[in-house]
């Protein structure tokens, strides 16, 4: 949030993920969507970041960023100019 506040020309992609050891692919897709949306909501409501600067994406359980399953219950940020 601080980075976005300090750099108003930067937009962000918020991507949600889910681990592939629990739930079905459909459930994990929904969970990853909810994760990304929850983070975007906080950026908007708590930090007053404009909604048009935030794009949400959901990777479901298709991409596993980390070797430990639980670590993939995560949201990442990608800054975009």
mmCIF file of C-alpha atoms in Angstrom:
data_model
loop_
_atom_site.group_PDB
_atom_site.id
_atom_site.type_symbol
_atom_site.label_atom_id
_atom_site.label_comp_id
_atom_site.label_asym_id
_atom_site.label_seq_id
_atom_site.Cartn_x
_atom_site.Cartn_y
_atom_site.Cartn_z
ATOM 1 C CA UNK A 1 0.000 0.000 0.000
ATOM 2 C CA UNK A 2 2.813 2.411 0.866
ATOM 3 C CA UNK A 3 4.456 1.838 -2.521
ATOM 4 C CA UNK A 4 1.195 2.558 -4.336
ATOM 5 C CA UNK A 5 0.568 5.674 -2.256
ATOM 6 C CA UNK A 6 4.091 6.942 -2.924
ATOM 7 C CA UNK A 7 3.909 6.119 -6.656
ATOM 8 C CA UNK A 8 0.533 7.254 -8.012
ATOM 9 C CA UNK A 9 1.576 6.483 -11.602
ATOM 10 C CA UNK A 10 1.924 2.771 -10.776
ATOM 11 C CA UNK A 11 -0.927 0.282 -11.063
ATOM 12 C CA UNK A 12 -0.935 -3.180 -9.523
ATOM 13 C CA UNK A 13 -2.025 -6.679 -10.486
ATOM 14 C CA UNK A 14 -3.151 -8.633 -7.422
ATOM 15 C CA UNK A 15 -3.044 -12.385 -8.115
ATOM 16 C CA UNK A 16 -4.531 -14.963 -5.769
ATOM 17 C CA UNK A 17 -3.357 -18.564 -5.519
ATOM 18 C CA UNK A 18 -4.441 -21.763 -3.764
ATOM 19 C CA UNK A 19 -2.589 -24.914 -2.828
ATOM 20 C CA UNK A 20 -3.234 -28.061 -4.860
ATOM 21 C CA UNK A 21 -3.362 -30.504 -1.960
ATOM 22 C CA UNK A 22 -6.836 -29.565 -0.719
ATOM 23 C CA UNK A 23 -10.112 -28.907 -2.476
ATOM 24 C CA UNK A 24 -11.133 -29.390 -6.059
ATOM 25 C CA UNK A 25 -9.840 -27.265 -8.917
ATOM 26 C CA UNK A 26 -13.176 -25.415 -8.977
ATOM 27 C CA UNK A 27 -13.063 -24.690 -5.251
ATOM 28 C CA UNK A 28 -9.435 -23.601 -5.409
ATOM 29 C CA UNK A 29 -10.204 -21.251 -8.305
ATOM 30 C CA UNK A 30 -12.950 -19.628 -6.249
ATOM 31 C CA UNK A 31 -10.712 -19.362 -3.178
ATOM 32 C CA UNK A 32 -7.918 -17.734 -5.166
ATOM 33 C CA UNK A 33 -10.408 -15.244 -6.632
ATOM 34 C CA UNK A 34 -11.673 -14.422 -3.147
ATOM 35 C CA UNK A 35 -8.122 -13.919 -1.879
ATOM 36 C CA UNK A 36 -7.278 -11.444 -4.622
ATOM 37 C CA UNK A 37 -10.574 -9.574 -4.195
ATOM 38 C CA UNK A 38 -10.134 -9.361 -0.405
ATOM 39 C CA UNK A 39 -6.702 -7.782 -0.788
ATOM 40 C CA UNK A 40 -7.959 -5.354 -3.429
ATOM 41 C CA UNK A 41 -10.829 -4.377 -1.138
ATOM 42 C CA UNK A 42 -8.397 -3.506 1.669
ATOM 43 C CA UNK A 43 -6.226 -1.447 -0.678
ATOM 44 C CA UNK A 44 -9.308 0.487 -1.769
ATOM 45 C CA UNK A 45 -11.175 0.888 1.523
ATOM 46 C CA UNK A 46 -8.344 1.203 4.032
ATOM 47 C CA UNK A 47 -5.613 2.863 1.964
ATOM 48 C CA UNK A 48 -7.777 4.812 -0.520
ATOM 49 C CA UNK A 49 -6.048 3.365 -3.570
ATOM 50 C CA UNK A 50 -8.241 4.008 -6.602
ATOM 51 C CA UNK A 51 -9.999 0.863 -7.812
ATOM 52 C CA UNK A 52 -9.050 1.651 -11.403
ATOM 53 C CA UNK A 53 -5.374 1.152 -10.448
ATOM 54 C CA UNK A 54 -5.991 -2.432 -9.299
ATOM 55 C CA UNK A 55 -6.493 -5.510 -11.462
ATOM 56 C CA UNK A 56 -7.275 -8.825 -9.805
ATOM 57 C CA UNK A 57 -6.423 -12.232 -11.201
ATOM 58 C CA UNK A 58 -6.828 -15.744 -9.870
ATOM 59 C CA UNK A 59 -4.487 -18.620 -10.649
ATOM 60 C CA UNK A 60 -6.382 -21.248 -8.658
ATOM 61 C CA UNK A 61 -4.164 -24.228 -7.958
ATOM 62 C CA UNK A 62 -2.702 -24.373 -11.491
ATOM 63 C CA UNK A 63 0.463 -22.530 -10.492
ATOM 64 C CA UNK A 64 2.354 -23.501 -7.354
ATOM 65 C CA UNK A 65 4.898 -20.813 -6.528
ATOM 66 C CA UNK A 66 6.346 -22.591 -3.502
ATOM 67 C CA UNK A 67 7.402 -26.178 -2.694
ATOM 68 C CA UNK A 68 5.386 -26.251 0.551
ATOM 69 C CA UNK A 69 1.683 -26.586 -0.270
ATOM 70 C CA UNK A 70 0.396 -24.237 2.436
ATOM 71 C CA UNK A 71 2.709 -21.438 1.264
ATOM 72 C CA UNK A 72 0.725 -21.326 -1.967
ATOM 73 C CA UNK A 73 -2.270 -19.901 -0.091
ATOM 74 C CA UNK A 74 -1.006 -16.496 -1.056
ATOM 75 C CA UNK A 75 -1.559 -13.278 -2.970
ATOM 76 C CA UNK A 76 1.179 -11.625 -5.013
ATOM 77 C CA UNK A 77 1.525 -8.095 -6.317
ATOM 78 C CA UNK A 78 2.937 -7.050 -9.664
ATOM 79 C CA UNK A 79 3.590 -3.348 -10.184
ATOM 80 C CA UNK A 80 2.706 -2.046 -13.651
ATOM 81 C CA UNK A 81 3.595 1.358 -15.055
#
